[in-house]
XYZ file of C-alpha atoms in Angstrom:
269
model
C -24.037 18.884 21.904
C -20.905 17.709 20.090
C -21.028 17.816 16.303
C -18.482 15.346 14.980
C -19.728 14.073 11.601
C -21.785 16.703 9.788
C -23.406 16.192 6.372
C -25.099 19.361 5.132
C -25.443 18.291 1.491
C -29.225 17.672 1.611
C -29.881 21.260 2.748
C -30.038 24.611 0.981
C -27.409 26.746 2.631
C -26.343 30.355 2.569
C -23.318 32.195 3.847
C -25.353 33.448 6.804
C -26.445 29.936 7.786
C -22.929 28.550 7.543
C -21.490 31.358 9.639
C -24.208 30.760 12.240
C -23.385 27.044 12.390
C -19.699 27.805 12.667
C -20.175 30.260 15.521
C -22.697 28.186 17.459
C -22.085 24.497 16.820
C -18.912 23.651 14.913
C -16.074 23.301 17.369
C -12.942 21.281 18.025
C -15.052 18.099 18.072
C -15.780 18.347 14.321
C -14.097 15.570 12.344
C -16.025 15.347 9.043
C -17.849 18.070 7.120
C -19.789 17.608 3.865
C -21.231 20.625 2.075
C -23.061 21.173 -1.220
C -22.208 24.444 -2.934
C -24.277 26.670 -5.206
C -22.754 25.794 -8.590
C -26.018 24.406 -9.984
C -28.434 26.496 -7.951
C -30.682 29.171 -9.428
C -28.926 32.021 -7.638
C -25.439 31.027 -8.847
C -23.860 32.890 -5.904
C -21.274 30.757 -4.161
C -21.512 31.141 -0.398
C -18.190 29.456 0.349
C -15.653 32.207 0.958
C -11.975 32.391 1.934
C -12.911 33.966 5.271
C -15.363 31.183 6.078
C -12.928 28.380 5.230
C -10.119 30.064 7.154
C -12.396 30.436 10.172
C -13.354 26.774 9.828
C -9.691 25.802 9.950
C -9.029 27.876 13.070
C -12.156 26.892 14.985
C -12.145 23.198 14.017
C -8.487 22.089 14.210
C -9.483 18.402 14.395
C -11.311 18.424 11.053
C -9.777 15.629 8.985
C -12.244 15.090 6.086
C -13.849 17.750 3.906
C -16.263 16.893 1.094
C -17.308 19.665 -1.286
C -20.001 18.925 -3.874
C -21.176 21.186 -6.716
C -19.101 24.090 -5.444
C -17.576 26.889 -7.503
C -14.063 27.178 -6.093
C -12.590 29.329 -8.855
C -12.393 32.407 -6.610
C -11.093 30.563 -3.578
C -7.340 30.596 -2.934
C -6.002 27.111 -2.359
C -4.282 28.170 0.859
C -7.606 28.877 2.594
C -8.370 25.139 2.802
C -8.009 23.911 6.431
C -4.486 22.546 6.879
C -5.670 19.829 9.281
C -7.252 17.783 6.475
C -6.109 14.222 5.971
C -8.851 13.463 3.444
C -10.600 15.606 0.829
C -13.267 14.873 -1.764
C -14.271 17.205 -4.580
C -17.322 16.206 -6.601
C -18.748 18.157 -9.566
C -16.785 21.246 -8.579
C -15.114 24.000 -10.584
C -11.491 24.694 -9.667
C -9.009 27.285 -10.980
C -5.884 26.434 -12.950
C -3.613 27.425 -10.055
C -5.194 25.159 -7.450
C -2.887 22.704 -5.624
C 0.037 24.864 -6.751
C 3.080 25.175 -4.501
C 3.980 28.627 -3.220
C 6.891 30.337 -4.961
C 8.478 31.066 -1.582
C 10.374 28.105 -0.067
C 9.623 29.490 3.403
C 5.867 29.177 2.924
C 4.515 26.013 4.624
C 2.652 23.440 2.578
C -1.087 24.036 2.405
C -2.211 20.466 3.164
C 0.788 18.855 4.876
C -1.249 15.963 6.314
C -3.334 15.072 3.252
C -3.309 11.316 2.586
C -6.581 10.635 0.761
C -7.804 12.571 -2.284
C -10.975 11.849 -4.268
C -11.810 13.806 -7.425
C -15.171 13.045 -9.080
C -16.335 14.756 -12.272
C -14.175 17.840 -11.804
C -13.780 18.708 -15.473
C -10.939 21.197 -14.973
C -8.687 18.731 -13.138
C -5.616 18.352 -15.326
C -2.152 16.837 -15.564
C -0.736 19.912 -13.840
C -3.179 19.632 -10.932
C -2.130 16.021 -10.377
C 1.555 16.931 -10.450
C 1.014 19.834 -8.050
C -0.831 17.821 -5.421
C 1.293 14.671 -5.682
C 4.574 16.580 -5.358
C 3.449 18.284 -2.130
C 1.799 15.425 -0.244
C 2.327 11.789 0.680
C -0.902 10.372 -0.679
C -2.038 6.897 0.347
C -5.336 6.871 -1.570
C -6.101 8.548 -4.896
C -9.413 8.324 -6.762
C -9.805 10.090 -10.105
C -13.180 9.700 -11.803
C -14.381 11.551 -14.878
C -11.186 13.611 -15.127
C -11.005 13.594 -18.910
C -8.171 16.164 -19.028
C -5.837 13.724 -17.295
C -3.509 12.015 -19.778
C -0.673 9.502 -19.889
C 1.765 12.394 -19.544
C 0.121 13.460 -16.299
C 0.484 9.970 -14.834
C 4.097 9.793 -16.029
C 5.068 13.080 -14.356
C 3.225 12.412 -11.104
C 4.095 8.725 -10.646
C 7.551 9.271 -9.052
C 5.850 11.292 -6.303
C 3.233 8.589 -5.660
C 5.551 5.833 -4.478
C 3.720 5.577 -1.125
C 0.307 5.188 -2.753
C -1.640 2.144 -1.513
C -4.939 2.551 -3.371
C -5.445 3.937 -6.885
C -8.798 4.217 -8.673
C -8.993 5.492 -12.256
C -12.510 5.725 -13.709
C -13.470 7.337 -17.006
C -9.945 8.629 -17.535
C -8.274 9.026 -20.919
C -5.217 6.846 -20.344
C -3.510 4.008 -22.207
C -0.859 1.339 -21.683
C 1.765 4.086 -21.410
C 0.271 5.299 -18.123
C 0.036 1.747 -16.778
C 3.764 1.324 -17.443
C 4.585 4.175 -15.045
C 2.110 2.905 -12.462
C 3.893 -0.450 -12.449
C 7.303 1.193 -12.410
C 6.807 3.613 -9.512
C 3.795 2.662 -7.374
C 5.244 -0.471 -5.800
C 3.248 -0.126 -2.562
C -0.161 -0.384 -4.230
C -2.509 -2.795 -2.484
C -5.667 -1.946 -4.436
C -5.939 -0.895 -8.090
C -9.009 -0.204 -10.212
C -9.324 0.626 -13.898
C -12.918 1.332 -14.955
C -14.082 2.711 -18.292
C -10.658 3.912 -19.354
C -10.090 4.316 -23.060
C -7.487 1.668 -23.746
C -5.800 -1.106 -21.815
C -4.297 -4.074 -23.633
C -2.353 -7.194 -22.700
C 0.907 -5.245 -23.035
C -0.164 -2.691 -20.453
C -1.614 -5.308 -18.145
C 1.749 -7.096 -18.041
C 3.290 -4.005 -16.409
C 1.223 -4.691 -13.288
C 3.271 -7.808 -12.538
C 5.737 -5.514 -10.745
C 3.152 -4.644 -8.068
C 4.029 -7.422 -5.629
C 1.966 -5.918 -2.775
C -1.258 -5.821 -4.799
C -4.192 -7.513 -3.044
C -7.176 -6.271 -5.080
C -7.403 -5.735 -8.843
C -10.533 -4.383 -10.520
C -10.735 -4.411 -14.326
C -13.955 -3.232 -15.909
C -15.560 -2.474 -19.269
C -14.156 -2.254 -22.790
C -10.662 -3.648 -22.302
C -8.985 -5.667 -25.041
C -7.624 -8.261 -22.657
C -7.071 -11.951 -23.224
C -7.774 -14.536 -20.515
C -4.183 -15.790 -20.724
C -2.794 -12.310 -20.056
C -5.066 -11.881 -17.029
C -4.010 -15.228 -15.592
C -0.326 -14.529 -16.254
C -0.253 -11.195 -14.466
C -2.385 -12.411 -11.556
C -0.155 -15.438 -11.019
C 2.789 -13.035 -10.776
C 1.119 -11.193 -7.868
C 1.707 -13.241 -4.699
C -0.589 -11.147 -2.471
C -3.554 -10.962 -4.858
C -6.773 -12.109 -3.182
C -9.538 -10.227 -5.001
C -10.084 -10.029 -8.764
C -13.054 -8.169 -10.230
C -13.699 -8.560 -13.965
C -17.107 -6.853 -14.086
C -18.090 -5.719 -17.540
C -15.422 -7.635 -19.439
C -17.259 -9.724 -22.000
C -15.971 -13.237 -21.349
C -17.976 -16.408 -21.807
C -18.750 -18.454 -18.706
C -16.286 -21.130 -19.772
C -13.498 -18.563 -19.949
C -14.369 -17.167 -16.521
C -14.277 -20.683 -15.054
C -10.850 -21.215 -16.609
C -9.529 -18.008 -15.035
C -10.990 -18.973 -11.663
C -9.427 -22.430 -11.838
C -6.032 -20.887 -12.580
C -6.279 -18.529 -9.590
C -7.506 -20.640 -6.667
C -6.477 -18.060 -4.048
C -8.588 -15.265 -5.550
C -12.144 -14.244 -4.811
C -14.179 -13.164 -7.834
C-alpha cells in the first residue's frame, strides 16, 4: 500500500508509533505529512526528535509538504527539517530564536533550498528576525503570516527586498501599518494575490502604495481599516489585472458598495 497524503493530526501519537510508521509504511511515495505534536497534551513530552525528522528526510525524499501543529520545536535544530520540502506550515508551534538562521559557514548547503510556500499560524515567537532569515535563504512564492504579533513594519522592510518573487501574501492579525505597505508596494512587484485582515492600521496613504503592484489579480481588505471609498476605487483602477476585490468587514453602506462596484466593472466582489 502506497501512503502518499498522510494526515495524522486527529490521532494521539508517540515516538514509538511514529518510528513504527516510518519503518513500515512511509516510503518514497510520501508527498504530504501532517502531524500534531504534544505541546498542549497532558504529558508535555514532545515526541518529534532530530533523529526522527532526519530519518523522515532520508526515507521519504519525495516529501514536499510538512504541516506541524501544536508542536514544541524549541529543541529541534532547524537543519533536521527534510530538505525536500517545497511547502511548510507551522500552526500553534513553539520555535527557538535561532530557527531559519543561515549557517555561519558559507560551505554549508541551505537547509530548505526548494521551499516556495510558507504558512505560519499563531506561532507567537515568530519575529522580524525569523522572517528575514527565511526570506533571505529561499525564493518564496507564497507567504502566509497569521497571528504573528511580534512581526513589525521593520521586519517587512528588511525582508521585502528578498521577497521580489512572491506571488501571494497573506497578513492576518499582524501589527503593521502604512510603512510596511510602502515596502510591499516597492519590492513585491510580482504579487498576484494580497490579503490584509485584522491588521492594526491601514489608511488611504498606505493603500495608495499598492498601485505599483501591476500584476495583482486579487485584493482582500478586511476589518477595521480607515479607508475611504474613493481611495479604494483609485488604487483598484490603477491595477490592470485586478479581477477579485473582497471588502468583507469594512463598514460601508450599501450605497457606497454599489458605487465601488459600478466604478470597477471588471471586478468580482
